[in-house]
C-alpha cells in the first residue's frame, strides 16, 4: 500500500462503532472500523450483504437511522479543498445542524443503492437536483438548472429536458439510478461515496458511469469510496481495498496485494468464488458455506470462525482478534497469521 502522507488525507475513520439497542440485545452493525480516505484515490469496500458496508457510510454523513448510536471519530481534514487547522469530527455534529448539512452533498456526496427510496416522490427530478446545487455550488436558479441538465446528460439520461420535469415514479429503475448518480456528481464533492452505484445499469452504462467517477477524481483530485459486491469492479476502480465482515475490517491493503497475496481466509474464499478465465472448463466455483451471523450478542473470537475451513478450535474462538499490520500497510484480522501463532 502506498505510504499515507498526512497532507493527502481527506477523511480519517477511527474506531467507528454503530450499535442499535434492540429488545433482544445490542446489535453491533459496525464494530470498530478504521479507514483512511485520501485525495485522488479510490477506497473499495467489499463484503457480503450484512457486513456493515452501507451502515459505515451512512455514519460518514450522519444519516444512521434511529435508534443507532455512533461512537468513535470521523475526522474531516479538508473542506472544499482547503485544509482545516482543526479537523471536524462528524460524529459530534448535530444530525440536522448547519455544519453537517453543508458537508452532506457538498464535501461528501453519496450515490444511494436504492434511488426509489432516496428520492422524494412528491418533487420533480429538477427540484431535487437543483436544491443541492443551489445550496453547495450555484445559488442562481437558472444556472443551477443548467448544471443539473448537464449532469443528467453526462450520465446518459435520454431526453434530459423532459426528465427534469418528471417525478421519480415516471422513470425506469435504470433512469432513476442515473438521476441519483447525476445528483451526487453535480456538486463536485471532495469525497464521493458510491453504494452499489451500477446495480440497475446495463454493462455499457456501467462503463460510462465508472469513467465519469474516475474523471471526477482526476479533475478535482477528489476521493471515492466504492461499495460493491463485484470484485471485478474493485479490481478496475480501487487503489486500496477494505474487506469487511460482520461489522469489522478483516483485511486492508492496496488492490494489487489483495488480488495477488490475500491473507485472510474470508478474502481468499471471496476470490475463489468468482469465475476466472484460467479455471478448468465445467469446474465448480468455490462456495462459502453458511451465511453472515446476526451481529447480536456475539461470542468472543473471530467472526468468520463458523464458516472458515481453516479454523483452529481453541485459537480462533477464544478472544477477539485485532487488526494487525503485517508489513507495507497490509493489515489482517486473523489468528492464523504465522506471527500470531502461540
Coordinates of C-alpha atoms in Angstrom, one line a residue:
X1 CA 0.0 0.0 0.0
X2 CA 1.3 3.4 -0.9
X3 CA 2.5 5.4 2.1
X4 CA 0.0 7.7 3.6
X5 CA 1.0 11.4 3.7
X6 CA -0.8 13.5 6.2
X7 CA -1.5 16.3 3.7
X8 CA -3.2 13.8 1.4
X9 CA -5.8 12.7 3.9
X10 CA -9.3 13.9 3.4
X11 CA -11.1 11.8 6.0
X12 CA -10.0 9.5 8.8
X13 CA -12.2 7.0 10.5
X14 CA -11.1 5.8 13.9
X15 CA -12.7 3.0 15.9
X16 CA -16.1 3.7 14.4
X17 CA -19.0 1.8 16.0
X18 CA -22.6 1.9 15.1
X19 CA -24.8 0.0 17.6
X20 CA -28.5 -0.5 17.8
X21 CA -30.2 -1.3 21.2
X22 CA -32.9 -3.8 20.4
X23 CA -35.3 -5.6 22.6
X24 CA -33.3 -8.8 22.1
X25 CA -30.0 -7.2 22.9
X26 CA -27.2 -5.0 21.4
X27 CA -26.9 -5.2 17.6
X28 CA -23.3 -4.2 16.6
X29 CA -23.8 -3.3 12.9
X30 CA -20.3 -1.7 12.8
X31 CA -17.8 -2.6 15.5
X32 CA -14.5 -0.7 15.5
X33 CA -13.8 0.3 11.9
X34 CA -10.6 2.2 10.9
X35 CA -10.3 3.7 7.4
X36 CA -8.3 6.4 5.7
X37 CA -9.6 8.3 2.6
X38 CA -7.0 10.2 0.6
X39 CA -7.1 12.7 -2.3
X40 CA -7.1 11.2 -5.7
X41 CA -7.6 7.6 -4.6
X42 CA -10.5 5.2 -4.5
X43 CA -11.1 3.1 -1.5
X44 CA -13.1 0.0 -2.3
X45 CA -15.2 -1.7 0.4
X46 CA -16.2 -5.2 -0.3
X47 CA -18.1 -7.9 1.5
X48 CA -21.3 -9.9 1.6
X49 CA -24.7 -8.3 2.4
X50 CA -25.0 -7.7 6.1
X51 CA -21.3 -7.0 6.7
X52 CA -21.8 -3.3 7.7
X53 CA -20.6 -1.6 4.5
X54 CA -23.7 0.7 4.0
X55 CA -24.1 1.5 7.7
X56 CA -20.5 2.5 7.8
X57 CA -21.0 5.0 5.0
X58 CA -24.3 6.3 6.5
X59 CA -22.3 7.2 9.6
X60 CA -19.9 9.2 7.4
X61 CA -22.6 11.7 6.5
X62 CA -24.6 11.5 9.7
X63 CA -27.7 9.6 8.5
X64 CA -27.7 6.5 10.6
X65 CA -31.4 5.7 11.4
X66 CA -32.8 5.7 14.9
X67 CA -32.1 4.1 17.3
X68 CA -28.5 3.8 16.0
X69 CA -25.7 5.2 18.3
X70 CA -22.5 6.2 16.6
X71 CA -19.2 6.4 18.5
X72 CA -15.6 6.8 17.6
X73 CA -14.2 9.5 15.3
X74 CA -14.9 10.6 11.7
X75 CA -12.4 13.4 11.1
X76 CA -12.8 15.6 8.0
X77 CA -9.4 17.3 7.3
X78 CA -10.3 19.4 4.3
X79 CA -13.4 21.4 3.4
X80 CA -13.9 22.4 -0.2
X81 CA -10.3 21.5 -0.8
X82 CA -8.9 23.8 1.9
X83 CA -7.0 22.2 4.8
X84 CA -8.6 22.8 8.2
X85 CA -6.5 23.9 11.2
X86 CA -8.5 21.5 13.3
X87 CA -10.3 18.6 11.7
X88 CA -14.1 18.4 12.0
X89 CA -15.4 15.4 13.9
X90 CA -18.6 14.5 12.1
X91 CA -19.7 12.2 14.9
X92 CA -20.0 15.2 17.2
X93 CA -22.1 17.3 14.8
X94 CA -25.8 17.6 15.4
X95 CA -27.6 15.5 12.8
X96 CA -29.7 18.4 11.4
X97 CA -27.2 21.2 12.1
X98 CA -26.0 23.7 9.6
X99 CA -22.4 22.4 9.5
X100 CA -23.3 18.7 8.8
X101 CA -25.8 19.9 6.1
X102 CA -23.0 21.8 4.4
X103 CA -20.9 18.7 4.4
X104 CA -23.6 16.4 3.0
X105 CA -23.6 16.8 -0.7
X106 CA -21.0 19.5 -0.7
X107 CA -17.9 17.9 0.7
X108 CA -19.2 14.3 0.8
X109 CA -21.6 13.2 -1.9
X110 CA -23.4 9.8 -1.8
X111 CA -24.9 7.7 -4.5
X112 CA -27.5 5.6 -2.7
X113 CA -28.2 2.0 -3.5
X114 CA -32.0 2.3 -3.8
X115 CA -32.9 5.6 -5.6
X116 CA -36.7 5.0 -5.3
X117 CA -36.3 5.3 -1.5
X118 CA -33.7 8.1 -1.7
X119 CA -35.7 10.4 -4.0
X120 CA -38.7 12.3 -2.7
X121 CA -41.8 11.0 -4.5
X122 CA -43.6 14.4 -4.5
X123 CA -40.8 16.6 -6.1
X124 CA -39.6 16.6 -9.6
X125 CA -36.1 15.5 -10.6
X126 CA -35.2 19.1 -11.3
X127 CA -36.3 20.3 -7.9
X128 CA -34.2 17.6 -6.2
X129 CA -31.1 18.2 -8.3
X130 CA -31.2 22.0 -8.2
X131 CA -31.8 22.1 -4.4
X132 CA -28.3 20.6 -3.7
X133 CA -26.6 22.6 -6.4
X134 CA -28.1 25.9 -5.1
X135 CA -27.0 25.0 -1.6
X136 CA -23.5 24.0 -2.4
X137 CA -22.4 25.3 -5.8
X138 CA -24.5 28.0 -7.5
X139 CA -27.3 30.0 -5.8
X140 CA -28.7 31.3 -9.1
X141 CA -31.7 29.1 -10.0
X142 CA -31.2 29.4 -13.8
X143 CA -27.5 28.4 -13.6
X144 CA -28.3 25.6 -11.2
X145 CA -30.9 24.3 -13.7
X146 CA -28.2 24.3 -16.4
X147 CA -25.7 22.4 -14.2
X148 CA -28.4 19.8 -13.3
X149 CA -29.3 19.4 -17.0
X150 CA -25.6 18.9 -17.9
X151 CA -25.2 16.3 -15.1
X152 CA -28.2 14.3 -16.5
X153 CA -26.6 14.4 -20.0
X154 CA -23.3 13.2 -18.6
X155 CA -24.8 10.1 -17.1
X156 CA -26.7 9.2 -20.3
X157 CA -30.3 10.1 -19.4
X158 CA -32.4 10.2 -22.6
X159 CA -34.2 13.5 -23.3
X160 CA -32.9 15.1 -20.2
X161 CA -35.0 18.3 -20.5
X162 CA -38.2 16.2 -20.3
X163 CA -36.8 14.1 -17.4
X164 CA -36.1 17.3 -15.4
X165 CA -39.8 17.9 -15.1
X166 CA -40.8 14.3 -14.3
X167 CA -41.2 12.6 -10.9
X168 CA -39.1 9.6 -9.8
X169 CA -42.0 7.1 -10.4
X170 CA -42.2 8.2 -14.0
X171 CA -38.6 7.0 -14.6
X172 CA -37.4 3.4 -15.1
X173 CA -35.2 1.8 -12.5
X174 CA -32.1 2.5 -14.6
X175 CA -33.1 6.1 -15.3
X176 CA -33.6 6.7 -11.5
X177 CA -30.2 5.3 -10.8
X178 CA -28.6 7.6 -13.4
X179 CA -30.5 10.6 -11.9
X180 CA -29.2 9.7 -8.5
X181 CA -25.7 9.5 -9.8
X182 CA -26.1 12.9 -11.5
X183 CA -27.3 14.4 -8.2
X184 CA -24.2 13.2 -6.4
X185 CA -21.8 14.3 -9.2
X186 CA -23.4 17.7 -9.8
X187 CA -21.9 19.3 -6.7
X188 CA -18.3 18.0 -7.4
X189 CA -17.8 16.6 -3.9
X190 CA -14.3 16.1 -2.5
X191 CA -15.4 12.6 -1.4
X192 CA -17.9 10.6 -3.4
X193 CA -19.5 7.6 -1.6
X194 CA -20.9 5.2 -4.2
X195 CA -23.1 2.4 -2.7
X196 CA -23.5 -0.2 -5.4
X197 CA -24.0 2.6 -8.0
X198 CA -24.2 0.5 -11.1
X199 CA -26.5 -2.3 -9.9
X200 CA -29.5 -1.3 -12.1
X201 CA -27.5 -0.3 -15.2
X202 CA -26.6 -2.2 -18.3
X203 CA -22.9 -3.1 -19.0
X204 CA -22.4 -0.1 -21.4
X205 CA -23.8 2.4 -19.0
X206 CA -21.8 0.8 -16.1
X207 CA -18.6 1.6 -18.0
X208 CA -19.7 5.1 -18.7
X209 CA -20.6 5.8 -15.1
X210 CA -17.3 4.4 -13.8
X211 CA -15.5 6.5 -16.3
X212 CA -17.4 9.6 -15.1
X213 CA -16.3 8.9 -11.5
X214 CA -12.7 8.4 -12.5
X215 CA -12.8 11.7 -14.5
X216 CA -14.2 13.5 -11.4
X217 CA -11.4 12.1 -9.3
X218 CA -8.7 13.2 -11.7
X219 CA -10.2 16.6 -12.4
X220 CA -10.8 17.7 -8.8
X221 CA -8.3 15.4 -7.1
X222 CA -11.2 14.0 -5.1
X223 CA -11.6 10.7 -3.4
X224 CA -14.1 7.9 -4.0
X225 CA -15.4 5.3 -1.5
X226 CA -16.8 2.5 -3.7
X227 CA -19.0 -0.1 -2.1
X228 CA -19.7 -3.2 -4.2
X229 CA -20.0 -7.0 -4.3
X230 CA -18.3 -7.1 -7.7
X231 CA -14.7 -7.9 -7.3
X232 CA -14.1 -7.2 -11.0
X233 CA -15.2 -3.6 -10.4
X234 CA -13.0 -3.4 -7.3
X235 CA -10.0 -4.5 -9.4
X236 CA -10.8 -1.9 -12.1
X237 CA -11.7 1.1 -9.8
X238 CA -9.9 0.8 -6.5
X239 CA -6.5 1.8 -5.3
X240 CA -7.0 0.5 -1.7
X241 CA -9.4 -2.1 -0.5
X242 CA -11.1 -2.8 2.8
X243 CA -12.7 -6.3 3.1
X244 CA -15.5 -6.2 5.7
X245 CA -17.1 -9.0 7.6
X246 CA -19.6 -8.8 10.5
X247 CA -19.1 -5.1 11.0
X248 CA -15.3 -5.2 11.0
X249 CA -12.5 -4.7 8.5
X250 CA -10.8 -8.1 8.2
X251 CA -8.2 -7.2 5.6
X252 CA -7.0 -3.8 4.4
X253 CA -4.4 -3.3 1.7
X254 CA -3.7 -2.0 -1.8
X255 CA -5.7 -3.6 -4.7
X256 CA -2.7 -5.4 -6.2
X257 CA -1.8 -7.1 -3.0
X258 CA -5.4 -8.1 -2.3
X259 CA -5.7 -10.0 -5.5
X260 CA -2.2 -11.5 -5.7
X261 CA -1.4 -12.1 -2.0
X262 CA -4.6 -12.2 0.1
X263 CA -4.1 -13.3 3.7
X264 CA -7.5 -13.6 5.4
X265 CA -9.4 -16.8 4.8
X266 CA -12.6 -14.8 4.0
X267 CA -10.8 -12.7 1.3
X268 CA -9.3 -15.9 -0.1
X269 CA -12.8 -17.5 -0.2
X270 CA -14.3 -14.5 -1.9
X271 CA -11.6 -14.5 -4.6
X272 CA -12.0 -18.3 -5.2
X273 CA -15.8 -17.9 -5.6
X274 CA -15.6 -15.7 -8.7
X275 CA -15.2 -17.0 -12.3
X276 CA -11.8 -17.0 -13.9
X277 CA -10.5 -17.4 -17.4
X278 CA -7.9 -19.8 -16.1
X279 CA -10.4 -22.1 -14.4
X280 CA -10.8 -25.5 -15.9
X281 CA -13.9 -25.9 -18.1
X282 CA -17.1 -27.1 -16.2
X283 CA -15.3 -27.0 -12.9
X284 CA -17.4 -25.8 -10.0
X285 CA -16.9 -22.5 -8.3
X286 CA -15.9 -22.4 -4.6
X287 CA -18.8 -21.8 -2.2
X288 CA -18.6 -20.0 1.2
X289 CA -21.0 -22.2 3.1
X290 CA -23.4 -20.7 5.6
X291 CA -24.4 -17.0 6.0
X292 CA -23.1 -14.0 7.8
X293 CA -24.1 -14.4 11.5
X294 CA -26.6 -12.0 13.0
X295 CA -24.4 -9.3 14.8
X296 CA -26.1 -9.5 18.2
X297 CA -24.8 -10.9 21.5
X298 CA -21.7 -12.3 19.6
X299 CA -19.3 -14.6 21.4
X300 CA -15.6 -13.8 21.6
X301 CA -13.4 -14.9 18.8
X302 CA -13.1 -14.4 15.0
X303 CA -16.5 -13.5 13.4
X304 CA -15.7 -15.8 10.4
X305 CA -14.9 -18.8 12.7
X306 CA -18.2 -20.7 12.0
X307 CA -17.6 -20.6 8.2
X308 CA -13.8 -20.8 8.0
X309 CA -12.4 -24.1 6.6
X310 CA -9.0 -23.3 8.2
X311 CA -10.3 -22.5 11.8
X312 CA -8.4 -23.9 14.8
X313 CA -10.5 -24.6 17.8
X314 CA -9.0 -23.1 21.0
X315 CA -7.1 -20.5 18.9
X316 CA -9.7 -18.7 16.7
X317 CA -12.7 -18.8 19.0
X318 CA -11.1 -17.7 22.3
X319 CA -10.7 -13.9 22.1
X320 CA -11.5 -11.1 19.7
X321 CA -8.9 -10.7 17.0
X322 CA -7.2 -7.3 16.5
X323 CA -6.4 -5.9 13.0
X324 CA -2.6 -6.1 12.7
X325 CA -0.2 -4.6 10.2
X326 CA 1.9 -7.4 8.7
X327 CA 4.0 -5.1 6.6
X328 CA 3.8 -2.4 4.0
X329 CA 0.4 -1.2 5.3
X330 CA -1.2 -4.7 4.7
X331 CA -3.5 -5.2 7.7
X332 CA -5.1 -8.5 8.6
X333 CA -7.5 -9.7 11.3
X334 CA -6.7 -13.4 11.6
X335 CA -5.1 -15.6 14.3
X336 CA -3.8 -18.0 11.6
X337 CA -1.1 -15.5 10.6
X338 CA 2.3 -17.0 11.5
X339 CA 3.3 -14.1 13.6
X340 CA 0.4 -14.6 16.0
X341 CA 0.5 -18.4 16.4
X342 CA 1.4 -19.3 20.0

